[in-house]
Short mmCIF file of C-alpha atoms and ligand atoms in Angstrom, two decimals:
data_model
loop_
_atom_site.label_atom_id
_atom_site.label_comp_id
_atom_site.label_asym_id
_atom_site.label_seq_id
_atom_site.Cartn_x
_atom_site.Cartn_y
_atom_site.Cartn_z
CA MET A 274 19.86 12.95 16.68
CA THR A 275 17.18 14.22 18.49
CA PRO A 276 14.05 12.09 17.52
CA THR A 277 10.63 13.71 16.76
CA PRO A 278 8.63 14.55 19.84
CA THR A 279 5.52 12.81 18.22
CA ALA A 280 7.50 9.85 16.83
CA THR A 281 9.62 8.71 20.19
CA ALA A 282 7.35 6.51 21.70
CA GLN A 283 6.14 4.38 18.78
CA ASN A 284 10.06 4.01 17.81
CA LEU A 285 11.11 2.98 21.17
CA ALA A 286 8.10 0.31 21.48
CA LEU A 287 9.65 -0.90 17.87
CA SER A 288 13.47 -0.90 18.76
CA THR A 289 13.12 -2.36 21.76
CA GLN A 290 11.04 -4.88 20.41
CA ASN A 291 13.41 -6.20 17.50
CA ALA A 292 16.81 -4.31 17.20
CA PRO A 293 17.33 -2.80 13.76
CA ASP A 294 20.10 -4.80 13.33
CA THR A 295 19.12 -8.31 14.28
CA PRO A 296 17.82 -10.05 10.80
CA VAL A 297 14.76 -11.22 11.09
CA ILE A 298 15.80 -14.68 9.42
CA SER A 299 19.06 -16.12 10.11
CA ALA A 300 20.34 -19.60 9.64
CA GLN A 301 23.66 -20.85 10.80
CA HIS A 302 24.93 -24.22 9.09
CA LEU A 303 21.37 -25.52 8.80
CA ASN A 304 21.59 -28.51 7.14
CA HIS A 305 17.72 -30.84 6.08
CA TYR A 306 17.93 -34.51 5.54
CA PHE A 307 14.47 -36.02 4.15
CA GLY A 308 13.74 -40.57 4.95
CA GLU A 309 15.93 -42.89 7.50
CA GLY A 310 18.75 -45.15 7.75
CA ASP A 311 19.85 -46.30 3.52
CA LEU A 312 17.40 -43.62 2.27
CA ARG A 313 18.88 -40.97 4.46
CA GLN A 314 19.31 -37.78 2.04
CA GLN A 315 20.83 -34.36 2.58
CA ALA A 316 18.24 -32.17 1.17
CA LEU A 317 20.14 -28.59 2.19
CA TYR A 318 24.07 -28.01 2.91
CA ASP A 319 25.10 -25.69 5.79
CA ILE A 320 22.44 -23.04 4.94
CA ASN A 321 23.74 -19.51 6.08
CA LEU A 322 21.69 -15.91 5.15
CA ASP A 323 20.83 -13.83 7.22
CA ILE A 324 18.13 -11.48 6.36
CA HIS A 325 16.55 -8.16 7.90
CA ALA A 326 13.66 -6.44 8.17
CA GLY A 327 11.89 -4.94 5.25
CA GLU A 328 14.09 -6.62 3.02
CA ILE A 329 12.49 -8.35 -0.58
CA ILE A 330 14.71 -11.41 -1.07
CA ILE A 331 14.25 -13.84 -4.70
CA MET A 332 15.19 -17.16 -3.35
CA THR A 333 16.03 -19.23 -7.82
CA GLY A 334 17.31 -22.20 -8.43
CA PRO A 335 16.36 -25.12 -10.36
CA SER A 336 13.92 -27.66 -9.89
CA GLY A 337 14.88 -29.76 -6.49
CA SER A 338 17.66 -27.61 -5.27
CA GLY A 339 16.23 -27.18 -2.14
CA LYS A 340 14.02 -23.86 -2.11
CA THR A 341 11.04 -25.24 -0.73
CA THR A 342 12.54 -27.00 1.80
CA LEU A 343 13.98 -24.09 3.32
CA LEU A 344 11.03 -21.92 3.32
CA THR A 345 8.87 -24.31 4.93
CA LEU A 346 11.71 -24.35 7.21
CA MET A 347 11.43 -20.64 8.46
CA GLY A 348 7.76 -20.75 7.93
CA GLY A 349 8.04 -23.67 11.19
CA LEU A 350 6.26 -25.99 8.97
CA ARG A 351 8.83 -28.85 8.88
CA SER A 352 10.90 -28.95 12.32
CA ALA A 353 14.77 -27.99 12.18
CA GLN A 354 17.41 -30.43 12.12
CA ASP A 355 20.41 -29.41 12.42
CA GLY A 356 22.58 -26.67 12.60
CA SER A 357 20.61 -22.66 13.69
CA LEU A 358 17.16 -21.64 12.47
CA LYS A 359 16.42 -18.17 13.85
CA ILE A 360 12.74 -16.16 12.97
CA LEU A 361 11.89 -13.59 14.50
CA GLY A 362 14.36 -13.97 17.25
CA GLN A 363 13.22 -17.52 17.81
CA GLU A 364 15.31 -20.83 17.21
CA LEU A 365 13.42 -23.59 15.30
CA ASN A 366 15.90 -26.77 16.11
CA GLY A 367 14.51 -28.06 19.43
CA ALA A 368 11.53 -25.40 19.03
CA THR A 369 7.85 -26.74 21.22
CA LYS A 370 5.13 -27.67 18.54
CA ARG A 371 3.62 -24.69 21.28
CA GLN A 372 6.78 -22.19 19.87
CA LEU A 373 5.82 -22.99 16.32
CA THR A 374 2.62 -22.07 16.67
CA ALA A 375 2.65 -19.15 18.67
CA LEU A 376 5.64 -18.08 15.18
CA ARG A 377 3.17 -19.38 12.53
CA ARG A 378 1.07 -15.77 13.57
CA ASN A 379 3.83 -13.76 12.46
CA ILE A 380 4.41 -15.32 9.50
CA GLY A 381 1.89 -15.18 5.74
CA TYR A 382 1.92 -18.11 3.46
CA ILE A 383 1.62 -17.67 -0.32
CA PHE A 384 1.65 -20.39 -2.68
CA GLN A 385 2.33 -22.27 -6.03
CA ALA A 386 -2.21 -22.65 -5.56
CA HIS A 387 -3.76 -20.39 -4.08
CA ASN A 388 -5.00 -22.51 -1.08
CA LEU A 389 -8.40 -20.58 -0.81
CA MET A 390 -11.25 -22.07 0.74
CA THR A 391 -13.34 -22.90 -2.20
CA PHE A 392 -17.16 -22.55 0.23
CA LEU A 393 -15.62 -19.43 1.32
CA THR A 394 -16.32 -16.29 -0.44
CA ALA A 395 -12.76 -13.32 -1.00
CA LYS A 396 -13.63 -11.72 1.75
CA GLN A 397 -14.33 -14.51 3.91
CA ASN A 398 -10.94 -16.30 2.46
CA VAL A 399 -9.10 -13.12 3.98
CA ARG A 400 -11.35 -12.35 7.48
CA MET A 401 -11.11 -15.96 7.87
CA ALA A 402 -7.33 -15.05 8.08
CA LEU A 403 -8.45 -12.24 11.06
CA GLU A 404 -10.05 -15.00 13.10
CA LEU A 405 -7.18 -16.62 13.66
CA HIS A 406 -5.71 -13.66 16.02
CA ASN A 407 -7.56 -12.36 18.93
CA LYS A 408 -6.48 -9.23 18.68
CA TYR A 409 -9.05 -8.59 16.44
CA LEU A 410 -12.11 -9.97 17.50
CA ASP A 411 -13.02 -7.01 18.67
CA GLN A 412 -12.17 -4.97 15.36
CA ASP A 413 -14.11 -4.83 12.41
CA MET A 414 -12.65 -7.83 10.93
CA ASP A 415 -15.24 -7.26 7.43
CA ALA A 416 -14.82 -3.97 6.88
CA MET A 417 -10.92 -4.21 7.39
CA SER A 418 -11.46 -7.09 5.29
CA ALA A 419 -12.78 -5.29 2.51
CA THR A 420 -10.31 -2.73 2.56
CA LEU A 421 -7.46 -4.97 1.49
CA LEU A 422 -9.30 -6.09 -1.10
CA GLU A 423 -10.08 -2.96 -2.83
CA THR A 424 -6.34 -2.09 -1.80
CA VAL A 425 -5.66 -6.09 -4.35
CA GLY A 426 -8.54 -4.71 -6.83
CA LEU A 427 -10.75 -6.69 -5.74
CA GLY A 428 -13.10 -4.37 -4.38
CA GLN A 429 -16.17 -5.69 -7.10
CA ARG A 430 -15.44 -9.06 -6.88
CA MET A 431 -15.10 -8.61 -2.24
CA ASP A 432 -18.59 -10.93 -2.42
CA TYR A 433 -17.14 -13.89 -5.55
CA TYR A 434 -16.36 -17.44 -4.24
CA PRO A 435 -13.25 -18.47 -5.60
CA ASP A 436 -14.66 -20.59 -8.62
CA SER A 437 -15.86 -17.78 -10.34
CA LEU A 438 -12.77 -15.27 -10.07
CA SER A 439 -9.36 -15.93 -12.79
CA GLY A 440 -6.21 -16.99 -11.53
CA GLY A 441 -4.79 -13.96 -11.09
CA GLN A 442 -7.30 -12.79 -8.81
CA LYS A 443 -7.84 -15.71 -6.65
CA GLN A 444 -3.48 -15.20 -6.55
CA ARG A 445 -4.78 -11.26 -5.34
CA VAL A 446 -7.25 -12.52 -2.42
CA ALA A 447 -4.50 -14.85 -1.15
CA ILE A 448 -2.02 -11.76 -1.23
CA ALA A 449 -4.29 -9.70 0.97
CA ARG A 450 -5.31 -13.36 3.36
CA ALA A 451 -1.70 -13.24 3.97
CA LEU A 452 -1.27 -10.08 4.62
CA ILE A 453 -4.83 -8.91 6.20
CA SER A 454 -2.96 -9.57 10.29
CA ARG A 455 -0.24 -7.19 9.73
CA PRO A 456 2.61 -10.89 9.48
CA LYS A 457 6.40 -9.58 10.08
CA ILE A 458 7.22 -12.13 7.44
CA VAL A 459 6.08 -13.19 4.26
CA LEU A 460 7.00 -16.21 2.63
CA ALA A 461 6.27 -17.33 -1.35
CA ASP A 462 6.42 -20.51 -2.71
CA GLU A 463 6.22 -19.03 -6.70
CA PRO A 464 3.20 -17.23 -6.94
CA THR A 465 3.13 -16.13 -9.58
CA ALA A 466 4.01 -19.71 -11.24
CA ALA A 467 0.38 -20.25 -12.81
CA LEU A 468 -0.22 -16.96 -13.74
CA ASP A 469 0.51 -14.87 -16.88
CA LYS A 470 2.75 -12.46 -17.66
CA LYS A 471 0.15 -9.14 -16.91
CA SER A 472 -0.71 -11.20 -13.84
CA GLY A 473 1.93 -12.35 -12.44
CA ARG A 474 3.80 -8.95 -12.46
CA ASP A 475 0.79 -7.53 -10.36
CA VAL A 476 0.60 -9.57 -8.18
CA VAL A 477 4.71 -9.15 -7.83
CA GLU A 478 4.36 -5.52 -8.05
CA LEU A 479 1.14 -5.41 -4.74
CA MET A 480 3.23 -7.83 -2.54
CA GLN A 481 6.64 -4.98 -3.09
CA LYS A 482 4.50 -2.22 -1.87
CA LEU A 483 2.39 -4.14 0.97
CA ALA A 484 5.31 -4.88 2.12
CA LYS A 485 7.11 -1.69 2.10
CA GLU A 486 4.21 -0.34 3.80
CA GLN A 487 4.20 -2.78 6.21
CA HIS A 488 7.45 -2.80 6.35
CA CYS A 489 7.08 -6.58 6.04
CA THR A 490 9.69 -8.65 5.28
CA ILE A 491 9.73 -10.92 1.86
CA LEU A 492 11.46 -13.56 0.90
CA LEU A 493 10.08 -15.26 -2.36
CA VAL A 494 10.57 -17.85 -4.55
CA THR A 495 10.29 -17.96 -8.01
CA HIS A 496 11.61 -19.37 -10.95
CA ASP A 497 10.29 -16.06 -13.02
CA ASN A 498 12.90 -14.27 -14.35
CA ARG A 499 10.89 -11.02 -15.20
CA ILE A 500 9.96 -10.37 -11.50
CA LEU A 501 13.61 -10.45 -10.26
CA ASP A 502 14.26 -6.51 -10.43
CA ILE A 503 11.49 -6.36 -7.57
CA ALA A 504 13.82 -7.53 -5.00
CA ASP A 505 16.31 -6.17 -2.85
CA ARG A 506 18.92 -9.26 -3.20
CA ILE A 507 18.96 -12.54 -5.14
CA VAL A 508 20.04 -15.81 -3.79
CA TYR A 509 21.13 -18.69 -5.53
CA MET A 510 19.65 -22.35 -5.06
CA GLU A 511 21.77 -25.51 -6.33
CA ASN A 512 21.55 -29.09 -4.77
CA GLY A 513 20.68 -27.47 -1.43
CA ARG A 514 23.38 -25.11 -1.76
CA LEU A 515 23.20 -21.53 -1.40
CA ALA A 516 25.18 -18.91 -4.05
CA THR A 517 25.19 -15.45 -4.58
CA PRO A 518 24.21 -14.82 -8.44
CA SER A 519 27.87 -14.13 -9.10
CA GLN A 520 29.17 -16.63 -7.93
CA ALA A 521 26.30 -19.27 -9.36
CA THR A 522 27.51 -21.58 -11.92
CA GLU A 523 23.88 -20.49 -14.56
CA ALA A 524 22.46 -17.59 -12.90
P1 ADP B 69 12.21 -27.00 -4.87
O1 ADP B 69 11.68 -26.64 -4.38
O2 ADP B 69 14.09 -26.23 -4.87
O3 ADP B 69 12.17 -28.24 -5.80
P2 ADP B 69 12.59 -28.61 -2.68
O4 ADP B 69 12.46 -28.30 -1.58
O5 ADP B 69 11.14 -29.72 -3.38
O6 ADP B 69 13.19 -28.31 -3.24
O7 ADP B 69 13.78 -30.58 -2.83
C1 ADP B 69 14.50 -30.55 -2.32
C2 ADP B 69 14.90 -32.15 -2.19
O8 ADP B 69 14.41 -32.58 -1.33
C3 ADP B 69 14.33 -33.09 -4.04
O9 ADP B 69 15.66 -33.74 -3.88
C4 ADP B 69 13.34 -33.41 -3.42
O10 ADP B 69 12.75 -34.76 -4.20
C5 ADP B 69 13.38 -33.77 -1.88
N1 ADP B 69 12.86 -33.88 -1.03
C6 ADP B 69 11.20 -32.23 -0.76
N2 ADP B 69 10.65 -33.31 0.07
C7 ADP B 69 10.17 -34.43 0.58
C8 ADP B 69 10.13 -35.33 1.16
N3 ADP B 69 9.10 -34.68 1.87
N4 ADP B 69 9.99 -36.24 0.90
C9 ADP B 69 11.12 -36.76 0.96
N5 ADP B 69 12.34 -36.10 -0.21
C10 ADP B 69 11.86 -34.57 -0.70
MG1 MG B 70 9.98 -26.42 -4.54
#
């Protein structure tokens, strides 16, 4: 294969950073426990999962089965205790606070409740996510935030405060905030749970579109059967264990 001359330099830079077949998320024999002593309870059992760059994975399964626990571990929001969890090549079991903080800059988070700052406008909320990255400080962060808010259909609403936006609009601001810094991974925990059918669908399609454009990996937890078709792959969690839908007792 002869690479096209224009693409060569860029591809080389990317491939040395991240070999094409290295998973961006890799869990091997991952266990997790809550509580101590007699109260210690196992929440995750022998999780093995590889997710590659650009994949959209949906995780589904009953309430209490361990989905949020796994997502927060992958996001470096909780410490890995047992087994291996590598995110973007970084082993999280035994990682320092500093390593976790550095890792979190490469991850966008979208939660069920939008978690927007109510005292900031839509645009200021999005802009704040950029201000955490030194590399954007000399760029026009207002213009970048405005452009992305236009992309998510909020061009007319960017100076509104969250309280004057609908549930779907707030969740679209949350998506813009999660994606503005072009994270390599987006972790979304039931992002459509508070939305009606149409807004829920719009929100995930938007995530899918932006992720494909930015070649970002998405792991999305949902109970919403109507959005399963956007996934490249579906994994099922039950009682702290992962199964593919065909292995699951109730897929
Ligand atoms: P899901 O997101 O699939 O509903 P969770 O990951 O929130 O499930 O919970 C998995 C299990 O771990 C549940 O039994 C839950 O009660 C328990 N659990 C979750 N978070 C904590 C915590 N902070 N302390 C103790 N137990 C927890
Ligand atoms: Mg949960």
